[in-house]
Coordinates of C-alpha atoms in Angstrom, one line a residue:
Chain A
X268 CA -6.9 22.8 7.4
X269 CA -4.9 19.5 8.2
X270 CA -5.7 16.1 9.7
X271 CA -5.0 16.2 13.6
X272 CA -1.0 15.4 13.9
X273 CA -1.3 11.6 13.8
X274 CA -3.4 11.2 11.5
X275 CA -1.3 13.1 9.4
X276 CA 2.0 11.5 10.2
X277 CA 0.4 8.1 9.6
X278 CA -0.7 9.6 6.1
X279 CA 3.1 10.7 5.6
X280 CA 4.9 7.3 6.4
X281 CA 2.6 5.3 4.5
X282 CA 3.5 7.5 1.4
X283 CA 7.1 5.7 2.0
X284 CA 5.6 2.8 0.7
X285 CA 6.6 1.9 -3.0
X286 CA 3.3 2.3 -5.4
X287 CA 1.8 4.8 -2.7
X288 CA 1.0 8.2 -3.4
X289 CA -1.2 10.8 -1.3
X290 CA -4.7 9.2 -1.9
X291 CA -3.7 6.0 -1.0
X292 CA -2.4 7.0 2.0
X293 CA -5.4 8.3 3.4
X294 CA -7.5 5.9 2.3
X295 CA -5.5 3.3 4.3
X296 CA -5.2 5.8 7.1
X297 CA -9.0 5.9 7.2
X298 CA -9.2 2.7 6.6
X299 CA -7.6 0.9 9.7
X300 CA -8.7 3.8 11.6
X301 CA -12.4 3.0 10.8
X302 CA -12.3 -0.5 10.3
X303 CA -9.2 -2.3 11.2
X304 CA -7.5 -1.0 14.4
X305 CA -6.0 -4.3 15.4
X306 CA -4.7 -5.3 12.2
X307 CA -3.1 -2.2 11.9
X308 CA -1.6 -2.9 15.6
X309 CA -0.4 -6.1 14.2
X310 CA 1.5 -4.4 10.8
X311 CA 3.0 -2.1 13.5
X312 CA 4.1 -4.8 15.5
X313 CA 5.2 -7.0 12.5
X314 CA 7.0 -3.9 10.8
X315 CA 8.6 -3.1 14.3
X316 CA 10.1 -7.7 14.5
X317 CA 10.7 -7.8 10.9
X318 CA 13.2 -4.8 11.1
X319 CA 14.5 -5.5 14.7
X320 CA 15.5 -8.7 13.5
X321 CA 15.9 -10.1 10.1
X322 CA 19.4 -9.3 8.7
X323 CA 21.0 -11.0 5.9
X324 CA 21.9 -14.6 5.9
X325 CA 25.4 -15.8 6.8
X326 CA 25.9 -18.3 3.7
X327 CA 23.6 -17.1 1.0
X328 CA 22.7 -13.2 1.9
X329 CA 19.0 -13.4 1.8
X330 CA 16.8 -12.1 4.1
X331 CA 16.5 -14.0 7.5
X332 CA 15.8 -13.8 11.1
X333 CA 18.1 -17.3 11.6
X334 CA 21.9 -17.0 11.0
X335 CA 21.4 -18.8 8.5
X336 CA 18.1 -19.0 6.1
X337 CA 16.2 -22.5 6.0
X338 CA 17.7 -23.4 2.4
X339 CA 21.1 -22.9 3.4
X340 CA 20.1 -24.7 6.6
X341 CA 18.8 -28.0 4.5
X342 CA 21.7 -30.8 4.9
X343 CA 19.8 -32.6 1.7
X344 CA 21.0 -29.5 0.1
X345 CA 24.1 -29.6 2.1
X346 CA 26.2 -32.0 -0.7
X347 CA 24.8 -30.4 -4.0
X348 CA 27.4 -29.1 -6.3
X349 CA 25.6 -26.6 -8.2
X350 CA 25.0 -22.9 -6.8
X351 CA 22.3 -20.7 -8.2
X352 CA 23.3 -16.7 -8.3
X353 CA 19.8 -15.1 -8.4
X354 CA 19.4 -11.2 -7.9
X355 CA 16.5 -10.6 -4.7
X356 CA 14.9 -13.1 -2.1
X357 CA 11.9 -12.9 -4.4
X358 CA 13.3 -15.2 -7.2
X359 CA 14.6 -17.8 -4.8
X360 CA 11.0 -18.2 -4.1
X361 CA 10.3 -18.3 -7.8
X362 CA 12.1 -21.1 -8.6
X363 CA 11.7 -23.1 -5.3
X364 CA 8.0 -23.2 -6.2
X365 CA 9.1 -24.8 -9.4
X366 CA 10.8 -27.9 -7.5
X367 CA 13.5 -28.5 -10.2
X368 CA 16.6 -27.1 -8.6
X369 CA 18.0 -28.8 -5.3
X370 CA 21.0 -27.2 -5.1
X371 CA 21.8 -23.9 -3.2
X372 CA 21.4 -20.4 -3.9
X373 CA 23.7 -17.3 -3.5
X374 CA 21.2 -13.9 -3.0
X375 CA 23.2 -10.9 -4.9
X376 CA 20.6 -8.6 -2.9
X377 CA 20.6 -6.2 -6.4
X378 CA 22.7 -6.7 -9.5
X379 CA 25.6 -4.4 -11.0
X380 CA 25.0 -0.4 -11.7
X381 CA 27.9 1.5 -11.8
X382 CA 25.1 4.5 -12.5
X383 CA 24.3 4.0 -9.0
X384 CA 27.3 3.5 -7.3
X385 CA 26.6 -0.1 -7.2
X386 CA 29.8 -2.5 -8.0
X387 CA 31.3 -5.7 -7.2
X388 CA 31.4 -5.5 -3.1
X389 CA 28.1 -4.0 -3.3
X390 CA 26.1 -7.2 -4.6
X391 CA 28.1 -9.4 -2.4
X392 CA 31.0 -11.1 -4.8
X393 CA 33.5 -10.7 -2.1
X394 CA 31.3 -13.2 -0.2
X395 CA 30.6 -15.3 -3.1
X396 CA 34.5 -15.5 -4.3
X397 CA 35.0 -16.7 -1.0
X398 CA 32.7 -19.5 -1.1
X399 CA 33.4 -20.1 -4.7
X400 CA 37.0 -20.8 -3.5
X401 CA 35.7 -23.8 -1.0
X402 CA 35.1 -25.8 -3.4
X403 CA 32.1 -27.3 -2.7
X404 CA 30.6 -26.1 -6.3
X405 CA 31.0 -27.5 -9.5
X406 CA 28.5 -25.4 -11.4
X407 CA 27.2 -22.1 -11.3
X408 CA 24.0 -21.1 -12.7
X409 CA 23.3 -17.9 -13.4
X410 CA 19.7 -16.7 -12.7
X411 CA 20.1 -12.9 -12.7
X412 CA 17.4 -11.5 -14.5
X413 CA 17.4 -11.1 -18.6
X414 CA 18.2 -7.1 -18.5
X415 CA 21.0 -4.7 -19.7
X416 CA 22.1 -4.8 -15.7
X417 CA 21.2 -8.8 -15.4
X418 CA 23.6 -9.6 -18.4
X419 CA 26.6 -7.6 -17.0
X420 CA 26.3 -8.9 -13.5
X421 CA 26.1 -12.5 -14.8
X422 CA 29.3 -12.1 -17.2
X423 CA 31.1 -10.3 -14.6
X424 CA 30.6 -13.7 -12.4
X425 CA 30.7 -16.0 -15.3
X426 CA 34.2 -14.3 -15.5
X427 CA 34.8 -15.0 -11.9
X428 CA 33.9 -18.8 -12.3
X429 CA 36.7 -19.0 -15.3
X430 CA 39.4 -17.8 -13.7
X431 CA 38.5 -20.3 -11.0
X432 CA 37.8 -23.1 -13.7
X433 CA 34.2 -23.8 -12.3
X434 CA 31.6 -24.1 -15.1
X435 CA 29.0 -21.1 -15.3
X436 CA 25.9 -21.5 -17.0
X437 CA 23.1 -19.2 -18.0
X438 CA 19.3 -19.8 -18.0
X439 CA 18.3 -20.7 -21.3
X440 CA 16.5 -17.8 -23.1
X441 CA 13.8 -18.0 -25.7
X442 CA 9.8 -18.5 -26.4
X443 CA 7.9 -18.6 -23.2
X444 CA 5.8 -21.9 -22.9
X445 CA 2.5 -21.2 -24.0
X446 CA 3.2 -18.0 -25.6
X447 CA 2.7 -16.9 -29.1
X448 CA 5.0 -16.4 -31.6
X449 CA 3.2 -13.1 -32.7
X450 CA 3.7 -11.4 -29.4
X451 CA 6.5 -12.7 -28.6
X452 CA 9.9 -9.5 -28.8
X453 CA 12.4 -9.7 -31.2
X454 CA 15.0 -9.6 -29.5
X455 CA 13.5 -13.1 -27.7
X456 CA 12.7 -14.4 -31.1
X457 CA 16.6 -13.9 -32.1
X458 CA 17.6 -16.0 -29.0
X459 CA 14.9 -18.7 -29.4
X460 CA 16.3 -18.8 -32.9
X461 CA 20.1 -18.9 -31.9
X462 CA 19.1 -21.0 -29.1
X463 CA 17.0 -23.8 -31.0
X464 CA 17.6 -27.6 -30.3
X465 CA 16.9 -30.7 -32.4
X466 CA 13.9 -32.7 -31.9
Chain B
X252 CA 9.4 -23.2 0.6
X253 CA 8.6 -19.6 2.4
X254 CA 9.9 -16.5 3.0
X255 CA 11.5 -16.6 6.8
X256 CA 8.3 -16.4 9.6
X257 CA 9.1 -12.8 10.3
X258 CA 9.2 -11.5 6.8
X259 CA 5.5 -14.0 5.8
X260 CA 4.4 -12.2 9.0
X261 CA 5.1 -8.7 7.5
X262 CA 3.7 -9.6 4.0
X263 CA 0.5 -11.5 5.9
X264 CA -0.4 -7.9 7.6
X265 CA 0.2 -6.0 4.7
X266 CA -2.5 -7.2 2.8
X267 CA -4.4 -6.1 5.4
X268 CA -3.9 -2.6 3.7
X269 CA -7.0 -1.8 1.2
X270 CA -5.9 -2.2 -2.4
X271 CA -2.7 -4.1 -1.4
X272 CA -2.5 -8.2 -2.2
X273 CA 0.1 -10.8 -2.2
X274 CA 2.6 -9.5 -4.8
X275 CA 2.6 -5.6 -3.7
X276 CA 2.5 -7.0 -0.2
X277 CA 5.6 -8.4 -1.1
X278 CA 7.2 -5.6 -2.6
X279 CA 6.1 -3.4 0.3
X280 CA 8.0 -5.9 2.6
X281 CA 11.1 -6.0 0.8
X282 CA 11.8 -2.2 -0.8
X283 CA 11.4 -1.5 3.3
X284 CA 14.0 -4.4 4.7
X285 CA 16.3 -3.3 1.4
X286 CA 15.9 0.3 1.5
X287 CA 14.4 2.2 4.1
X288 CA 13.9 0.1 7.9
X289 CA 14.3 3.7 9.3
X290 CA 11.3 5.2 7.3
X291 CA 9.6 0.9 8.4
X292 CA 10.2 2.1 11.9
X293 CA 8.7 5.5 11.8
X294 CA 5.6 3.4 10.3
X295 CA 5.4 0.9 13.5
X296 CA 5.7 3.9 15.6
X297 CA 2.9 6.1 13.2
X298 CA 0.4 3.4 13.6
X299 CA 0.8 2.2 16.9
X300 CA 0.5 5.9 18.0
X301 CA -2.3 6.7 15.4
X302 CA -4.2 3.5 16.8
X303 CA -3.9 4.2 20.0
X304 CA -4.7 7.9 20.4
X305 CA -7.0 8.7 17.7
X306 CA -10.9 9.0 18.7
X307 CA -13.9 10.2 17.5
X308 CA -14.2 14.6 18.3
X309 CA -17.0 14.7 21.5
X310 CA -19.1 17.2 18.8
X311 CA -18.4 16.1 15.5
X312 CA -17.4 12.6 15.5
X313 CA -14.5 13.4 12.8
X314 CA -11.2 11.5 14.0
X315 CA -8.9 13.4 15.9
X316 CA -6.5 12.7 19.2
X317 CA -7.8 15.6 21.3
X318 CA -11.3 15.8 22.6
X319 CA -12.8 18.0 20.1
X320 CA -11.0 18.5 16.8
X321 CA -9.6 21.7 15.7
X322 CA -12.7 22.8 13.6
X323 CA -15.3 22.8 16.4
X324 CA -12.9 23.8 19.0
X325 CA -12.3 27.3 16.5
X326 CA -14.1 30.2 18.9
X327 CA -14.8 31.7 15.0
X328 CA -16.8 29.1 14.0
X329 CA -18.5 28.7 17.5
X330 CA -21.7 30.9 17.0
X331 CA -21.8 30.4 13.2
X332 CA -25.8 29.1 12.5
X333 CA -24.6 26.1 9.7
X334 CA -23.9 22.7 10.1
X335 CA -22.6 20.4 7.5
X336 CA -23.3 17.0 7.7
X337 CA -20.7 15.0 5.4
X338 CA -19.7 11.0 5.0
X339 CA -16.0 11.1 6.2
X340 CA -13.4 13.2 7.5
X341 CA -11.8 13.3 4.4
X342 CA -15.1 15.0 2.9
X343 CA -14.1 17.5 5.5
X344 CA -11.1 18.1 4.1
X345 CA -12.1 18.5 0.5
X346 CA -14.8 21.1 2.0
X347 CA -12.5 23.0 4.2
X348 CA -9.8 23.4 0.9
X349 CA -12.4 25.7 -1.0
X350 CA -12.5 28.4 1.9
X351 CA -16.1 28.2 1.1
X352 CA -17.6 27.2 4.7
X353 CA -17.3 28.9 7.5
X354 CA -20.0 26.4 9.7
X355 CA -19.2 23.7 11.6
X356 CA -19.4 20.3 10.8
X357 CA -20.8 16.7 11.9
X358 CA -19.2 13.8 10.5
X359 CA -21.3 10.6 10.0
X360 CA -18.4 8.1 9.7
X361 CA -20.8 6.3 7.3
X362 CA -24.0 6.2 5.8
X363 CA -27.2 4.2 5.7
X364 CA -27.3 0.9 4.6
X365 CA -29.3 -1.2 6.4
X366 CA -28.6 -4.3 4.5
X367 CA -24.8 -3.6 6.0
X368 CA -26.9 -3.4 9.4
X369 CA -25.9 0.0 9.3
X370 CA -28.9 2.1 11.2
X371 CA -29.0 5.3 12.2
X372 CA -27.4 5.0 15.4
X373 CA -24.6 3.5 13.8
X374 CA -24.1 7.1 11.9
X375 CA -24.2 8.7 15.1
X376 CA -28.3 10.4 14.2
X377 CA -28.8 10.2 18.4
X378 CA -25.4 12.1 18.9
X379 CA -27.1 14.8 15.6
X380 CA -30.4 14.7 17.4
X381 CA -29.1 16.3 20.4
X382 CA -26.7 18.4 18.6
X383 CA -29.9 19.8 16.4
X384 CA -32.1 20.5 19.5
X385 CA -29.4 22.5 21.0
X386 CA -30.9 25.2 18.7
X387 CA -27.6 26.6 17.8
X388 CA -28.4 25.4 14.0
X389 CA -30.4 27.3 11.8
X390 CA -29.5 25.5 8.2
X391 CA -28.4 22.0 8.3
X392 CA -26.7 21.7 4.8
X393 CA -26.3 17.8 3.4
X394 CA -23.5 17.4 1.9
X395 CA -23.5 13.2 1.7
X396 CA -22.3 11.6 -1.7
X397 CA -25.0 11.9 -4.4
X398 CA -25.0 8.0 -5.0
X399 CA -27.8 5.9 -3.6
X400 CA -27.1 5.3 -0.1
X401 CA -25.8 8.8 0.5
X402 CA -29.4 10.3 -1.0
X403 CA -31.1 8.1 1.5
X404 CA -29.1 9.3 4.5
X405 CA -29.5 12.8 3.0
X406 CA -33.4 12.3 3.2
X407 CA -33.5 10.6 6.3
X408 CA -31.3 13.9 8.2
X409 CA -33.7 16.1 6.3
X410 CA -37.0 14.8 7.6
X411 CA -35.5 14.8 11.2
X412 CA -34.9 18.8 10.5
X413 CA -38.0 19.1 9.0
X414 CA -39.9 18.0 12.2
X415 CA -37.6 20.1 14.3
X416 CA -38.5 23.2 11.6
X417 CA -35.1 23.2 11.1
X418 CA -34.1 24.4 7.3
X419 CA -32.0 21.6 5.5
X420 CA -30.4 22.1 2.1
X421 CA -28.7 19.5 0.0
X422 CA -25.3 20.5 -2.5
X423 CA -26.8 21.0 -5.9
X424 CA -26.0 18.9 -8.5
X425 CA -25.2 19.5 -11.9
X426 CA -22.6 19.8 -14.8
X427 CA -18.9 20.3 -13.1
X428 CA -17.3 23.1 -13.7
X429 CA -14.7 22.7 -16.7
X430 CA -16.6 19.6 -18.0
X431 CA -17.8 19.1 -21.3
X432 CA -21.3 18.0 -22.0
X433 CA -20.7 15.5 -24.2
X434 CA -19.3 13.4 -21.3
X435 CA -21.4 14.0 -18.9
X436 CA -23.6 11.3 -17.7
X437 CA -27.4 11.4 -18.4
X438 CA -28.1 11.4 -14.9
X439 CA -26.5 14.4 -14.2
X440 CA -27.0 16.3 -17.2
X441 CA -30.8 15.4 -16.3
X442 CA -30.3 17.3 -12.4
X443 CA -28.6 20.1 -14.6
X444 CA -31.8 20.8 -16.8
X445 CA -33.9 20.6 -13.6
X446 CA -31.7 23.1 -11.5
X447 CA -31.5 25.3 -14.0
X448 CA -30.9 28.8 -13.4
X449 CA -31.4 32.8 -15.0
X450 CA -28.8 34.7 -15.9

């Protein structure tokens, strides 16, 4: 015995969800079924706009419905000379909420994996060596993420900023603030070491 | 700064989903725009669908699109003498994967809990009532959860049998099979000395 058809396809495109297995399908099947009908119209109709319409945008590559996203939009932002390289929409959102960087941002949409089939065209660096080459930026900072994949993707553009004679820079690596030296990695401890300043 | 209206729309209705907040929401929202908008659309479409078909079976009250579900619309199980009252479809399902019952079923959708405001009409007793003095039933097995509120409904059904001389039965409870003693709570082991059997 099965669920009647619907139910059952509902149950099998929620388990396309990341994190979602079987169970947790049918519990949210069940769920909005029992309790929630219209929010569960509203998901479908949001899930329905959302892929209808937001592509990728023009100047940066994040995710937008606009042709181009509200940063890139910003004419205070317009002037800056640095550009941020960051890997997903997620981390531009990261560091906005920090309010220290006013410049711009360039979305890779991924980061380098030759495993995967994922090079330089993939991430976007034909797009980015093109606006590297207006010369609009003096610095670029480097904010892919601190893995294997992060590092190569961030030398391969630190490379690219080189040959164009634009200064590349890379976050700073070391002790997160309010952390404890006891439970802190070696590998971080290395790079806080390497990395130390005078006070 | 925010994630484009579309995209805050998506992630907004999302945690709508049970289990799901603000940073799986997220996740969600962007493995679909990055990965899969085809298996996103086949979602929309599975809700909207599921939402607007799906209603309660006219004899059991399980979900299903048709006007009685597949179980009590089975001509086998039509003159069968045993009805199972369970919680939720899914108990259903658990039931029906054993081979074990071949009666039909009624599905509260719920169970007592009056500080809820959840009565007996609310778990469909009226629609059970009639269903009871149809006189097709001879054992009216009660198969709620063993926690509190499921005990109470269980009691509840059973006295409105008992007045209709109507022989009810609740699952037995007990050490599960492949469990180990030593784990088992005290509750439990304490229905296991009192259900005790000869062999």
């Amino acid at each position: 015995m099965k669920f009647s058809p619907l139910i059952s396809e509902l149950i099998t495109a929620f388990t396309s969800l990341p994190g979602v297995g079987k169970k947790s399908a049918q519990r949210m099947a069940f769920h909005l079924l029992e309790r929630n009908r219209s929010g569960a119209l509203q998901l479908s109709q949001a899930l329905h706009d959302a892929m209808e319409h937001v592509k990728h945008c023009q100047a940066c590559r994040t995710f937008t419905e606009s042709a181009v996203c509200e940063i890139c939009a910003d004419p205070s932002r317009e002037e800056s000379a640095q550009l941020c390289v960051v890997e997903s929409p997620q981390d531009v959102l990261s560091i906005e909420q920090t309010s220290e960087f006013k410049g711009r941002y360039f979305v890779l949409m991924g980061h380098l994996s030759p495993i995967d089939g994922i090079g330089p065209s993939e991430i976007g660096l034909t797009e980015l060596n093109t606006l590297l080459d207006s010369g609009k930026f003096k610095e670029v900072i480097l904010a892919t993420n601190p893995t294997v994949e992060g590092e190569a993707t961030a030398h391969y553009i630190a490379q690219m900023c080189n040959d164009k004679q634009l200064s590349a820079t890379r976050l700073a690596h070391g002790m997160p603030v309010g952390g404890e030296l006891e439970y802190v990695d070696g590998n971080t401890l290395i790079h806080a070491f390497t990395g130390r300043r005078s006070i």
